[in-house]
mmCIF file of C-alpha atoms in Angstrom:
data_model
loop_
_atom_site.group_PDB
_atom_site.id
_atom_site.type_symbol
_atom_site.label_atom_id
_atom_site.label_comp_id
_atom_site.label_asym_id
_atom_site.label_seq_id
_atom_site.Cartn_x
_atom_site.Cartn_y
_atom_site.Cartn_z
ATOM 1 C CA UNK A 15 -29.015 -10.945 -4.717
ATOM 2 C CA UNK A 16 -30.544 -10.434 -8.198
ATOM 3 C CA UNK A 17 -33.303 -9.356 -8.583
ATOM 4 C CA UNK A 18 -33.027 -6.194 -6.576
ATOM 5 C CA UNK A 19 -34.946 -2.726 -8.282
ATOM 6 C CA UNK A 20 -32.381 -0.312 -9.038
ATOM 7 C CA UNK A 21 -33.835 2.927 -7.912
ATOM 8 C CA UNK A 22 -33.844 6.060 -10.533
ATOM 9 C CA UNK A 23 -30.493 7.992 -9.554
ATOM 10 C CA UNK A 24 -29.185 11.123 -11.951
ATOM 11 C CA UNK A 25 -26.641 9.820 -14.436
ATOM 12 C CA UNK A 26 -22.624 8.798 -12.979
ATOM 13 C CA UNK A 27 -20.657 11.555 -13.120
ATOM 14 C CA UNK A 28 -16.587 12.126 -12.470
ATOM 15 C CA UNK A 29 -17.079 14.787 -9.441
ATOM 16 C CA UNK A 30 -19.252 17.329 -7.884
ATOM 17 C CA UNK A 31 -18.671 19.667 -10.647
ATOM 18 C CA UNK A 32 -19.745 17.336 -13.729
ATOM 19 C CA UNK A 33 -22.669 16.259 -11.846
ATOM 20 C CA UNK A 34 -24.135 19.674 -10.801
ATOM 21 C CA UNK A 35 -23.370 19.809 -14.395
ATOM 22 C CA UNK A 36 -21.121 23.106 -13.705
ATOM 23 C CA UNK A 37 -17.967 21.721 -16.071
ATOM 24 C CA UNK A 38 -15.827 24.793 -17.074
ATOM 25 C CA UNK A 39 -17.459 27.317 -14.516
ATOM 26 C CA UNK A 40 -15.958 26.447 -11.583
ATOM 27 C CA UNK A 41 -12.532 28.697 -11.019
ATOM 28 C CA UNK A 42 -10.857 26.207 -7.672
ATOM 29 C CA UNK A 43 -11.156 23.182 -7.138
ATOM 30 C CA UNK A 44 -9.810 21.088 -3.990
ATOM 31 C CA UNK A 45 -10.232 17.153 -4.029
ATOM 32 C CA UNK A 46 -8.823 14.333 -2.989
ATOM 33 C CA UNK A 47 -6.336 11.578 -4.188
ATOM 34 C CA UNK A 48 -7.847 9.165 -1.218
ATOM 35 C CA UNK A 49 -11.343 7.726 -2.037
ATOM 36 C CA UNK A 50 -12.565 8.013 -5.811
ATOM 37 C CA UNK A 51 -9.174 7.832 -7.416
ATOM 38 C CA UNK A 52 -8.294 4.385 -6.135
ATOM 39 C CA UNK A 53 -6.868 4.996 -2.071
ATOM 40 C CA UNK A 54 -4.060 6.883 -2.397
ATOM 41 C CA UNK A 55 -3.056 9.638 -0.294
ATOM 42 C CA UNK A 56 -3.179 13.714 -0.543
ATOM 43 C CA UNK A 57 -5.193 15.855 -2.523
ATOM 44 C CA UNK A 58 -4.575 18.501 -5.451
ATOM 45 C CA UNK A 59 -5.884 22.129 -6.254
ATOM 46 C CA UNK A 60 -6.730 23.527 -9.801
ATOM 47 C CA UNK A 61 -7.523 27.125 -10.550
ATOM 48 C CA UNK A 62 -6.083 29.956 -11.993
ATOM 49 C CA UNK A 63 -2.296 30.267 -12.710
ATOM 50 C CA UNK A 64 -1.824 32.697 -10.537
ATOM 51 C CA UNK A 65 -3.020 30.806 -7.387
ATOM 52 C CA UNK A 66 -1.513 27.813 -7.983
ATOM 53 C CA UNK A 67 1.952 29.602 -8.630
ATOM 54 C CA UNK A 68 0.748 31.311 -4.266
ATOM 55 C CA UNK A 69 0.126 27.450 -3.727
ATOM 56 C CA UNK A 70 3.481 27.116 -4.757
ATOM 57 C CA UNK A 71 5.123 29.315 -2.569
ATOM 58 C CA UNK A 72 3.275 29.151 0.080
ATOM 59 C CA UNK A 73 1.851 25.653 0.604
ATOM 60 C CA UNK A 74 3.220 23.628 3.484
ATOM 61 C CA UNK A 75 3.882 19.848 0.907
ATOM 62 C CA UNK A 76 5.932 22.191 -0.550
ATOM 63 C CA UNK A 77 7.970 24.064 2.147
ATOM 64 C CA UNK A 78 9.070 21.151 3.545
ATOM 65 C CA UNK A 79 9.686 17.717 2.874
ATOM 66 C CA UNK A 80 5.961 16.219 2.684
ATOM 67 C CA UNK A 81 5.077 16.364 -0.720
ATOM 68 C CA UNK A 82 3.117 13.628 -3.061
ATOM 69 C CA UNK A 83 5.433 10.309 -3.688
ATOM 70 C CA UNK A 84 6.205 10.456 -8.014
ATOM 71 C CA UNK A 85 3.952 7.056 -7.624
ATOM 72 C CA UNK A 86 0.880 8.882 -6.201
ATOM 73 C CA UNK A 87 1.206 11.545 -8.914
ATOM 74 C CA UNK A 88 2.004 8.814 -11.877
ATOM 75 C CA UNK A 89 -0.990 6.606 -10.468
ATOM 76 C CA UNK A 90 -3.205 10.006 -10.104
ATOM 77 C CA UNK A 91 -2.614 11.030 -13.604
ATOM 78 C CA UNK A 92 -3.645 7.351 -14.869
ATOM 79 C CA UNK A 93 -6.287 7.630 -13.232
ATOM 80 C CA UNK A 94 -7.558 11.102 -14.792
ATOM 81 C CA UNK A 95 -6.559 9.581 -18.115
ATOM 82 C CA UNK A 96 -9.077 7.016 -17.944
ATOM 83 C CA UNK A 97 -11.951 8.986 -16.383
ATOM 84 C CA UNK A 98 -11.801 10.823 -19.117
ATOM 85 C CA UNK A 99 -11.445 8.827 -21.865
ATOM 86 C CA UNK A 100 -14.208 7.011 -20.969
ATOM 87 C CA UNK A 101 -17.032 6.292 -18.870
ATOM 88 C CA UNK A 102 -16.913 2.621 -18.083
ATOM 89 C CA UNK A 103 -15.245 2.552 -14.453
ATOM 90 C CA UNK A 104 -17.964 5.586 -13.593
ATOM 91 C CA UNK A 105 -20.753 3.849 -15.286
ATOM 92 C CA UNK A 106 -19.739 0.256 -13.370
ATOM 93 C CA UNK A 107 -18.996 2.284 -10.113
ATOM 94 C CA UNK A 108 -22.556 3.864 -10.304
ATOM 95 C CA UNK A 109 -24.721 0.640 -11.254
ATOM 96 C CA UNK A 110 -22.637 -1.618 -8.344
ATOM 97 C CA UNK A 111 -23.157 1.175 -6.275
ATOM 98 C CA UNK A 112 -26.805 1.430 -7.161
ATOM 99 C CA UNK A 113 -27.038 -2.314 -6.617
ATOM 100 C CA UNK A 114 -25.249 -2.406 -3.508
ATOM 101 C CA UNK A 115 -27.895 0.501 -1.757
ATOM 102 C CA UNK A 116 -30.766 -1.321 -3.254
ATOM 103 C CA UNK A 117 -29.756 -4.746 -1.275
ATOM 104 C CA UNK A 118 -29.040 -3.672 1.934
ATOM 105 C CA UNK A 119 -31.452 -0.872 2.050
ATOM 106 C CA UNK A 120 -33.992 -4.088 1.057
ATOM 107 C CA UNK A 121 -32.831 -6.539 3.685
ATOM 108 C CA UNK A 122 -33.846 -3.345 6.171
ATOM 109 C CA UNK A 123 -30.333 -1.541 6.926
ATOM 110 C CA UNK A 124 -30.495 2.587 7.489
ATOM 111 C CA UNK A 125 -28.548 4.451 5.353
ATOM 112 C CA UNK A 126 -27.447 7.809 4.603
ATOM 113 C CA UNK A 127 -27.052 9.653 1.303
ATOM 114 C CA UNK A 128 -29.099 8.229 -2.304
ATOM 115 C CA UNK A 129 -26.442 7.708 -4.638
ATOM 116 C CA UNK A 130 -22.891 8.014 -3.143
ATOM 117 C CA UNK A 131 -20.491 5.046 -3.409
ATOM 118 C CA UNK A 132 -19.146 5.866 0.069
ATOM 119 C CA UNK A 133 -22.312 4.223 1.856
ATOM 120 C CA UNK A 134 -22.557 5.195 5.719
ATOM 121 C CA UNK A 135 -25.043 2.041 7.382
ATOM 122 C CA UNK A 136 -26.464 3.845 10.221
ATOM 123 C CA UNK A 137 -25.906 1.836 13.481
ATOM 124 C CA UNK A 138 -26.168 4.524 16.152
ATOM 125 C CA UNK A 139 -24.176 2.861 19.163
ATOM 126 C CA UNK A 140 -20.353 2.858 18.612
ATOM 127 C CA UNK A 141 -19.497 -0.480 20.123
ATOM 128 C CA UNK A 142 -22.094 -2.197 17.827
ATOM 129 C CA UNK A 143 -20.070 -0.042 15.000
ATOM 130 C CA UNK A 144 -16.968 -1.376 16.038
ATOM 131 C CA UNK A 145 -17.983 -4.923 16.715
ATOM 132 C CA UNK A 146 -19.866 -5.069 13.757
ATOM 133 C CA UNK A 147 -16.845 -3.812 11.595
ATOM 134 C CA UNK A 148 -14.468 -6.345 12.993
ATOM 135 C CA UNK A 149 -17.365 -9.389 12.446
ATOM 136 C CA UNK A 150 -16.798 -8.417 8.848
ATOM 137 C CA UNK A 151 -13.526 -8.549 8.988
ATOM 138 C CA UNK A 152 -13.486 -11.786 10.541
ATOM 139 C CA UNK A 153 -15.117 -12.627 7.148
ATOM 140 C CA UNK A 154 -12.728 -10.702 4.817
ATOM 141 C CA UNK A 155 -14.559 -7.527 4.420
ATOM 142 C CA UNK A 156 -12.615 -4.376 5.362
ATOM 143 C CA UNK A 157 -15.247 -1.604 6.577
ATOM 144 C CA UNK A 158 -14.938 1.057 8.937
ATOM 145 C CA UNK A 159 -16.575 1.916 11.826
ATOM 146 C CA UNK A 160 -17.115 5.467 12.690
ATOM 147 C CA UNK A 161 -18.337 7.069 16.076
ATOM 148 C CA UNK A 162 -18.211 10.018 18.086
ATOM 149 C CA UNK A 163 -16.102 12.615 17.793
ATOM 150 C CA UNK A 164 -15.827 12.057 13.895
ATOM 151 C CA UNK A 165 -19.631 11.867 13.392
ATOM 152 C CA UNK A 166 -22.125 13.135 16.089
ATOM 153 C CA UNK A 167 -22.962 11.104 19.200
ATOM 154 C CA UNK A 168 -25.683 8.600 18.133
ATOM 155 C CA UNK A 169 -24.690 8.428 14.701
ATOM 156 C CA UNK A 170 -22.435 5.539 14.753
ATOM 157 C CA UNK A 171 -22.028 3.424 11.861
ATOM 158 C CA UNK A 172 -20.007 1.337 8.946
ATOM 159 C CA UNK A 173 -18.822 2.978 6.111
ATOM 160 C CA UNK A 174 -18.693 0.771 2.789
ATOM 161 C CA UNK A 175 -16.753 2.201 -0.077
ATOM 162 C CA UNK A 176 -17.455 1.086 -2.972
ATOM 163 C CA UNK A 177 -15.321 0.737 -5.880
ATOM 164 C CA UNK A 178 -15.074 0.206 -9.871
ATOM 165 C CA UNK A 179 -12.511 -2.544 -9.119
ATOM 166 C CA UNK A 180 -15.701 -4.906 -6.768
ATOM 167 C CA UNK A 181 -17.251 -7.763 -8.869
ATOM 168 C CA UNK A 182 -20.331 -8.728 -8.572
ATOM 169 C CA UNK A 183 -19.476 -11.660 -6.476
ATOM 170 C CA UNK A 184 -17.538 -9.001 -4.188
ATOM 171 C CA UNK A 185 -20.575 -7.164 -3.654
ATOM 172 C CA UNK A 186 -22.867 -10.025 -3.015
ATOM 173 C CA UNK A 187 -20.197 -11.237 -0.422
ATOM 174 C CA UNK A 188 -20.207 -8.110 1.335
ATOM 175 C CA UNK A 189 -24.561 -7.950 1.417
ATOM 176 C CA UNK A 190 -24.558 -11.291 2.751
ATOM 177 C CA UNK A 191 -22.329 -10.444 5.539
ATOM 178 C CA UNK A 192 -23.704 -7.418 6.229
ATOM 179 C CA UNK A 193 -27.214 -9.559 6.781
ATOM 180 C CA UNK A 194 -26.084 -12.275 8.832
ATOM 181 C CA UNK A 195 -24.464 -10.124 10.943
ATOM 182 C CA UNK A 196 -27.145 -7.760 11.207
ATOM 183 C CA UNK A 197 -29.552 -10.573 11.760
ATOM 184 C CA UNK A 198 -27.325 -12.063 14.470
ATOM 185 C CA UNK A 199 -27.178 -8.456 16.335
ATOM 186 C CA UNK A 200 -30.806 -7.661 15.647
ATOM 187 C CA UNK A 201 -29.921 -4.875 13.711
ATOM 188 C CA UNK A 202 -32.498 -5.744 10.735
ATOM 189 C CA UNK A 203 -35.454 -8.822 10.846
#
């Protein structure tokens, strides 16, 4: 699959606030421990002091017994300690990522967003998103499929998240399924 122009996408960045380039001016932020920081589970919330010591207090994980596992945390932290002592995994993430959109968008595939590593591939029927995701699976690829009510009706489709962690080879596995199986369905030419 070499070969493919990259298109020109604004420079990786380690979250919404570092790329809309608003580092040290945002007062609360809520995120996630799920997708970027390697598929764990929960979230976390930074802000002021005082909030966080209402989060405290007040916060269901907290109340009761449902709070983060110490390996989530420990594996969260790493993972903050290397995102920002460095830009590697961000800069890999963003040129496989970049890659990855290229290729399928090139072999004729609809999808949504310019940039993202979660890539939705725009299907529109549900049962062609389901069948499609378990063809892939049938060939070792793990994608979802996602239709109505979690997006709108006629927005089915596969969602491909990409990660710092897929080689090359990975990648190029994953395009060439997502072609032959689009070819066999009729999906792209």
């Amino acid at each position: 699959m070499s070969g493919h122009v990259l298109p020109d996408i604004p420079s990786p960045s380690r979250g919404t606030e570092e790329r809309a380039r608003l580092t040290g001016k945002v007062d609360i932020i809520n995120s996630t421990l799920g997708k970027a920081l390697g598929g764990a589970a929960g979230g976390y919330t930074t802000g002021p002091r005082e909030l966080i010591d209402l989060l405290r207090q007040r916060s269901r994980p907290y109340l009761f017994s449902n709070s983060l596992p110490p390996a989530v945390v420990a594996m969260a932290s790493k993972v903050f300690d290397l995102l920002m002592n460095g830009s590697e995994l961000v800069d890999k993430l963003h040129t496989s990522t970049r890659y990855f959109r290229s290729a399928l968008k090139g072999a004729g595939f609809t999808l949504r967003g310019d940039d993202h590593p979660i890539v939705p591939v725009m299907l529109g029927d549900a049962r062609l998103a389901a069948e499609f995701a378990d063809e892939m699976l049938e060939r070792g690829i793990y994608v979802i499929g996602f239709s109505y009510p979690v997006v709108p009706k006629g927005e089915a489709r596969i969602r491909v998240q990409i990660s710092a962690v897929h080689s090359h080879t990975d990648l190029d596995q994953c395009i060439s399924a997502f072609i032959d199986i689009g070819r066999k369905r009729g999906i792209i030419p």
